[in-house]
CSV table of N, CA and C in Angstrom, one decimal:
chain,number,residue,atom,x,y,z
U,1,MET,N,-8.4,-4.6,-15.2
U,1,MET,CA,-7.8,-3.2,-15.0
U,1,MET,C,-7.7,-2.5,-16.3
U,2,GLU,N,-8.0,-1.2,-16.1
U,2,GLU,CA,-8.0,-0.4,-17.3
U,2,GLU,C,-6.6,0.1,-17.6
U,3,LEU,N,-6.5,0.4,-18.9
U,3,LEU,CA,-5.2,0.9,-19.4
U,3,LEU,C,-4.7,2.1,-18.7
U,4,GLU,N,-5.6,3.1,-18.5
U,4,GLU,CA,-5.2,4.3,-17.9
U,4,GLU,C,-4.7,4.1,-16.5
U,5,THR,N,-5.3,3.3,-15.7
U,5,THR,CA,-4.9,3.0,-14.3
U,5,THR,C,-3.5,2.4,-14.3
U,6,THR,N,-3.3,1.4,-15.2
U,6,THR,CA,-2.0,0.7,-15.3
U,6,THR,C,-0.9,1.7,-15.7
U,7,ALA,N,-1.2,2.5,-16.7
U,7,ALA,CA,-0.2,3.5,-17.1
U,7,ALA,C,0.1,4.5,-16.0
U,8,LYS,N,-0.8,4.9,-15.3
U,8,LYS,CA,-0.5,5.8,-14.1
U,8,LYS,C,0.4,5.1,-13.1
U,9,ARG,N,0.1,3.9,-12.8
U,9,ARG,CA,0.9,3.1,-11.8
U,9,ARG,C,2.3,2.9,-12.3
U,10,LEU,N,2.4,2.6,-13.5
U,10,LEU,CA,3.8,2.4,-14.1
U,10,LEU,C,4.5,3.7,-14.2
U,11,ALA,N,3.8,4.8,-14.5
U,11,ALA,CA,4.5,6.1,-14.5
U,11,ALA,C,5.0,6.4,-13.2
U,12,GLU,N,4.2,6.2,-12.1
U,12,GLU,CA,4.6,6.6,-10.8
U,12,GLU,C,5.8,5.7,-10.4
U,13,LEU,N,5.8,4.5,-10.7
U,13,LEU,CA,7.0,3.6,-10.4
U,13,LEU,C,8.1,3.9,-11.3
U,14,GLY,N,8.0,4.6,-12.3
U,14,GLY,CA,9.0,4.9,-13.3
U,14,GLY,C,10.0,5.9,-12.7
U,15,HIS,N,9.7,6.6,-11.6
U,15,HIS,CA,10.6,7.5,-11.0
U,15,HIS,C,11.4,6.8,-10.0
U,16,SER,N,12.7,7.0,-10.1
U,16,SER,CA,13.7,6.3,-9.3
U,16,SER,C,13.4,6.4,-7.7
U,17,THR,N,13.1,7.6,-7.2
U,17,THR,CA,12.8,7.7,-5.8
U,17,THR,C,11.6,6.9,-5.4
U,18,ARG,N,10.5,7.1,-6.2
U,18,ARG,CA,9.3,6.3,-5.9
U,18,ARG,C,9.5,4.8,-6.0
U,19,LEU,N,10.2,4.4,-7.0
U,19,LEU,CA,10.5,3.0,-7.1
U,19,LEU,C,11.3,2.5,-5.8
U,20,ALA,N,12.2,3.3,-5.4
U,20,ALA,CA,13.0,2.9,-4.2
U,20,ALA,C,12.1,2.8,-3.0
U,21,ILE,N,11.2,3.8,-2.8
U,21,ILE,CA,10.2,3.8,-1.7
U,21,ILE,C,9.4,2.5,-1.8
U,22,PHE,N,8.8,2.3,-2.9
U,22,PHE,CA,7.9,1.1,-3.1
U,22,PHE,C,8.7,-0.2,-2.8
U,23,ARG,N,9.9,-0.3,-3.3
U,23,ARG,CA,10.6,-1.6,-3.1
U,23,ARG,C,10.9,-1.7,-1.6
U,24,HIS,N,11.3,-0.6,-0.9
U,24,HIS,CA,11.5,-0.7,0.5
U,24,HIS,C,10.3,-1.1,1.3
U,25,LEU,N,9.1,-0.6,0.9
U,25,LEU,CA,7.9,-1.0,1.6
U,25,LEU,C,7.5,-2.5,1.3
U,26,VAL,N,7.8,-2.9,0.1
U,26,VAL,CA,7.6,-4.4,-0.2
U,26,VAL,C,8.5,-5.2,0.7
U,27,LYS,N,9.7,-4.8,0.9
U,27,LYS,CA,10.7,-5.5,1.8
U,27,LYS,C,10.1,-5.6,3.2
U,28,CYS,N,9.5,-4.5,3.6
U,28,CYS,CA,8.9,-4.4,5.0
U,28,CYS,C,7.8,-5.3,5.2
U,29,GLY,N,7.1,-5.7,4.1
U,29,GLY,CA,6.0,-6.6,4.3
U,29,GLY,C,4.6,-5.9,4.4
U,30,PRO,N,3.6,-6.7,4.6
U,30,PRO,CA,2.2,-6.2,4.6
U,30,PRO,C,1.9,-5.2,5.7
U,31,ASN,N,2.7,-5.2,6.8
U,31,ASN,CA,2.4,-4.3,7.9
U,31,ASN,C,3.1,-2.9,7.6
U,32,GLY,N,3.9,-2.9,6.6
U,32,GLY,CA,4.5,-1.6,6.2
U,32,GLY,C,5.7,-1.2,7.1
U,33,CYS,N,5.9,0.1,7.0
U,33,CYS,CA,7.1,0.7,7.7
U,33,CYS,C,6.7,2.1,8.2
U,34,PRO,N,7.2,2.5,9.3
U,34,PRO,CA,7.0,3.9,9.7
U,34,PRO,C,7.6,4.9,8.7
U,35,VAL,N,6.9,5.9,8.5
U,35,VAL,CA,7.3,6.9,7.4
U,35,VAL,C,8.7,7.4,7.8
U,36,GLY,N,9.0,7.6,9.1
U,36,GLY,CA,10.3,8.1,9.5
U,36,GLY,C,11.4,7.2,9.1
U,37,ASP,N,11.2,5.8,9.2
U,37,ASP,CA,12.2,4.9,8.7
U,37,ASP,C,12.4,5.0,7.2
U,38,VAL,N,11.4,5.2,6.5
U,38,VAL,CA,11.5,5.3,5.0
U,38,VAL,C,12.4,6.5,4.7
U,39,GLN,N,12.1,7.6,5.4
U,39,GLN,CA,12.9,8.8,5.2
U,39,GLN,C,14.4,8.7,5.6
U,40,LYS,N,14.6,7.9,6.6
U,40,LYS,CA,16.0,7.7,7.0
U,40,LYS,C,16.7,6.8,6.0
U,41,MET,N,16.0,5.8,5.5
U,41,MET,CA,16.6,4.9,4.5
U,41,MET,C,17.0,5.6,3.2
U,42,LEU,N,16.1,6.5,2.8
U,42,LEU,CA,16.4,7.2,1.6
U,42,LEU,C,17.2,8.5,1.7
U,43,ASP,N,17.3,8.9,3.0
U,43,ASP,CA,18.0,10.2,3.3
U,43,ASP,C,17.5,11.3,2.4
U,44,ILE,N,16.2,11.6,2.5
U,44,ILE,CA,15.6,12.7,1.7
U,44,ILE,C,14.8,13.5,2.7
U,45,PRO,N,14.6,14.8,2.4
U,45,PRO,CA,13.8,15.7,3.2
U,45,PRO,C,12.3,15.1,3.4
U,46,GLY,N,11.7,15.4,4.5
U,46,GLY,CA,10.3,15.0,4.7
U,46,GLY,C,9.4,15.5,3.7
U,47,SER,N,9.6,16.8,3.2
U,47,SER,CA,8.6,17.3,2.2
U,47,SER,C,8.8,16.6,0.9
U,48,THR,N,10.0,16.1,0.5
U,48,THR,CA,10.2,15.3,-0.7
U,48,THR,C,9.5,13.9,-0.5
U,49,LEU,N,9.7,13.3,0.6
U,49,LEU,CA,9.1,12.0,0.8
U,49,LEU,C,7.6,12.2,0.7
U,50,SER,N,7.1,13.2,1.4
U,50,SER,CA,5.6,13.4,1.3
U,50,SER,C,5.1,13.5,-0.1
U,51,HIS,N,5.8,14.3,-0.9
U,51,HIS,CA,5.4,14.4,-2.3
U,51,HIS,C,5.3,13.1,-3.0
U,52,HIS,N,6.4,12.3,-2.8
U,52,HIS,CA,6.4,11.0,-3.5
U,52,HIS,C,5.4,10.0,-2.9
U,53,MET,N,5.2,10.1,-1.7
U,53,MET,CA,4.2,9.2,-1.1
U,53,MET,C,2.8,9.6,-1.6
U,54,GLY,N,2.6,10.9,-1.7
U,54,GLY,CA,1.3,11.3,-2.3
U,54,GLY,C,1.1,10.8,-3.7
U,55,ARG,N,2.1,10.8,-4.5
U,55,ARG,CA,2.0,10.3,-5.9
U,55,ARG,C,1.7,8.7,-5.8
U,56,LEU,N,2.4,8.1,-5.0
U,56,LEU,CA,2.2,6.6,-4.9
U,56,LEU,C,0.8,6.3,-4.4
U,57,MET,N,0.3,7.1,-3.4
U,57,MET,CA,-1.0,6.8,-2.9
U,57,MET,C,-2.1,7.2,-3.9
U,58,SER,N,-1.9,8.3,-4.7
U,58,SER,CA,-2.9,8.6,-5.7
U,58,SER,C,-3.0,7.6,-6.8
U,59,ALA,N,-2.0,6.8,-7.0
U,59,ALA,CA,-2.0,5.7,-7.9
U,59,ALA,C,-2.5,4.4,-7.3
U,60,GLY,N,-2.8,4.4,-6.0
U,60,GLY,CA,-3.3,3.3,-5.3
U,60,GLY,C,-2.2,2.2,-5.0
U,61,LEU,N,-1.0,2.6,-5.0
U,61,LEU,CA,0.1,1.7,-4.8
U,61,LEU,C,0.5,1.6,-3.3
U,62,VAL,N,0.2,2.7,-2.6
U,62,VAL,CA,0.6,2.7,-1.2
U,62,VAL,C,-0.6,3.3,-0.4
U,63,GLU,N,-0.7,2.8,0.8
U,63,GLU,CA,-1.7,3.4,1.7
U,63,GLU,C,-1.0,3.6,3.1
U,64,GLN,N,-1.6,4.5,3.8
U,64,GLN,CA,-1.0,4.9,5.2
U,64,GLN,C,-2.0,4.6,6.2
U,65,LYS,N,-1.5,4.2,7.4
U,65,LYS,CA,-2.3,4.0,8.5
U,65,LYS,C,-1.6,4.5,9.8
U,66,ARG,N,-2.3,5.2,10.6
U,66,ARG,CA,-1.8,5.8,11.8
U,66,ARG,C,-2.0,4.9,13.0
U,67,ASP,N,-0.9,4.6,13.7
U,67,ASP,CA,-1.0,3.8,15.0
U,67,ASP,C,-0.4,4.7,16.1
U,68,GLY,N,-1.3,5.3,16.8
U,68,GLY,CA,-0.8,6.3,17.9
U,68,GLY,C,-0.1,7.5,17.2
U,69,ARG,N,1.1,7.7,17.5
U,69,ARG,CA,1.8,8.8,16.9
U,69,ARG,C,2.6,8.5,15.7
U,70,THR,N,2.6,7.2,15.4
U,70,THR,CA,3.4,6.7,14.2
U,70,THR,C,2.5,6.5,13.0
U,71,LEU,N,3.0,7.1,11.9
U,71,LEU,CA,2.3,6.9,10.6
U,71,LEU,C,3.1,5.8,9.8
U,72,TYR,N,2.3,4.7,9.5
U,72,TYR,CA,2.9,3.6,8.8
U,72,TYR,C,2.5,3.7,7.3
U,73,CYS,N,3.4,3.4,6.4
U,73,CYS,CA,3.1,3.3,5.0
U,73,CYS,C,3.3,1.8,4.6
U,74,ARG,N,2.3,1.3,3.8
U,74,ARG,CA,2.4,0.0,3.4
U,74,ARG,C,2.0,-0.2,1.9
U,75,PRO,N,2.7,-1.2,1.3
U,75,PRO,CA,2.3,-1.4,-0.2
U,75,PRO,C,0.9,-2.0,-0.3
U,76,VAL,N,0.3,-1.7,-1.4
U,76,VAL,CA,-1.0,-2.3,-1.7
U,76,VAL,C,-0.6,-3.4,-2.7
U,77,TYR,N,-0.5,-4.6,-2.2
U,77,TYR,CA,0.0,-5.7,-3.0
U,77,TYR,C,-1.0,-6.0,-4.1
U,78,SER,N,-2.3,-5.8,-3.8
U,78,SER,CA,-3.3,-6.1,-4.9
U,78,SER,C,-3.1,-5.2,-6.1
U,79,ALA,N,-2.7,-4.0,-5.8
U,79,ALA,CA,-2.5,-3.1,-7.0
U,79,ALA,C,-1.3,-3.5,-7.8
U,80,LEU,N,-0.3,-4.0,-7.1
U,80,LEU,CA,0.9,-4.5,-7.9
U,80,LEU,C,0.5,-5.7,-8.7
U,81,ASP,N,-0.3,-6.6,-8.0
U,81,ASP,CA,-0.8,-7.8,-8.7
U,81,ASP,C,-1.6,-7.4,-10.0
U,82,GLU,N,-2.4,-6.3,-9.9
U,82,GLU,CA,-3.2,-5.9,-11.0
U,82,GLU,C,-2.3,-5.5,-12.1
U,83,VAL,N,-1.3,-4.7,-11.8
U,83,VAL,CA,-0.3,-4.3,-12.9
U,83,VAL,C,0.3,-5.5,-13.6
U,84,ILE,N,0.8,-6.4,-12.8
U,84,ILE,CA,1.5,-7.6,-13.3
U,84,ILE,C,0.5,-8.4,-14.2
U,85,ASN,N,-0.7,-8.6,-13.7
U,85,ASN,CA,-1.7,-9.4,-14.4
U,85,ASN,C,-2.1,-8.7,-15.7
U,86,PHE,N,-2.2,-7.3,-15.7
U,86,PHE,CA,-2.5,-6.6,-16.9
U,86,PHE,C,-1.4,-6.8,-18.0
U,87,LEU,N,-0.2,-6.8,-17.5
U,87,LEU,CA,0.9,-7.0,-18.5
U,87,LEU,C,1.0,-8.4,-19.0
U,88,THR,N,0.6,-9.4,-18.3
U,88,THR,CA,0.9,-10.7,-18.7
U,88,THR,C,-0.5,-11.5,-19.0
U,89,ASP,N,-1.6,-10.8,-18.8
U,89,ASP,CA,-2.9,-11.5,-19.0
U,89,ASP,C,-3.1,-12.2,-20.4
U,90,GLU,N,-2.6,-11.5,-21.4
U,90,GLU,CA,-2.9,-12.1,-22.7
U,90,GLU,C,-1.6,-12.6,-23.3
U,91,CYS,N,-0.7,-13.1,-22.5
U,91,CYS,CA,0.6,-13.6,-22.9
U,91,CYS,C,0.3,-14.8,-23.9
U,92,CYS,N,0.9,-14.7,-25.1
U,92,CYS,CA,0.9,-15.8,-26.1
U,92,CYS,C,-0.5,-16.0,-26.6
U,93,ALA,N,-1.5,-15.0,-26.5
U,93,ALA,CA,-2.8,-15.2,-27.0
U,93,ALA,C,-2.9,-15.0,-28.5
U,94,SER,N,-2.0,-14.4,-29.1
U,94,SER,CA,-2.1,-14.2,-30.6
U,94,SER,C,-0.7,-14.4,-31.2
U,95,HIS,N,-0.7,-14.5,-32.5
U,95,HIS,CA,0.6,-14.7,-33.2
U,95,HIS,C,0.8,-13.5,-34.1
U,96,CYS,N,2.0,-13.0,-34.1
U,96,CYS,CA,2.4,-11.9,-35.0
U,96,CYS,C,2.5,-12.4,-36.4
U,97,THR,N,2.0,-11.7,-37.4
U,97,THR,CA,2.0,-12.1,-38.8
U,97,THR,C,3.2,-11.6,-39.6
U,98,VAL,N,4.0,-10.8,-39.0
U,98,VAL,CA,5.1,-10.2,-39.6
U,98,VAL,C,6.3,-11.1,-39.6
């Protein structure tokens, strides 16, 4: 994974509302959660939720799927794994000389 992609994902998760959304979606599991439920849980206006969902989707952390009239949001676990792997991939690979 590239540095820029990881930086964008971490930046998006660095916002408290987006982090709360993402954590809630992770709790819901791989099938995700209806967007209305996310809005109720966070008690935020739909336009605010839409803004934050757009940011999470642009970073590849969340995807949406429509089932009939219900729009589901679900976390992209592979993106989360990529971020974690990027941060830990070279753990203990070198020694500091200072």
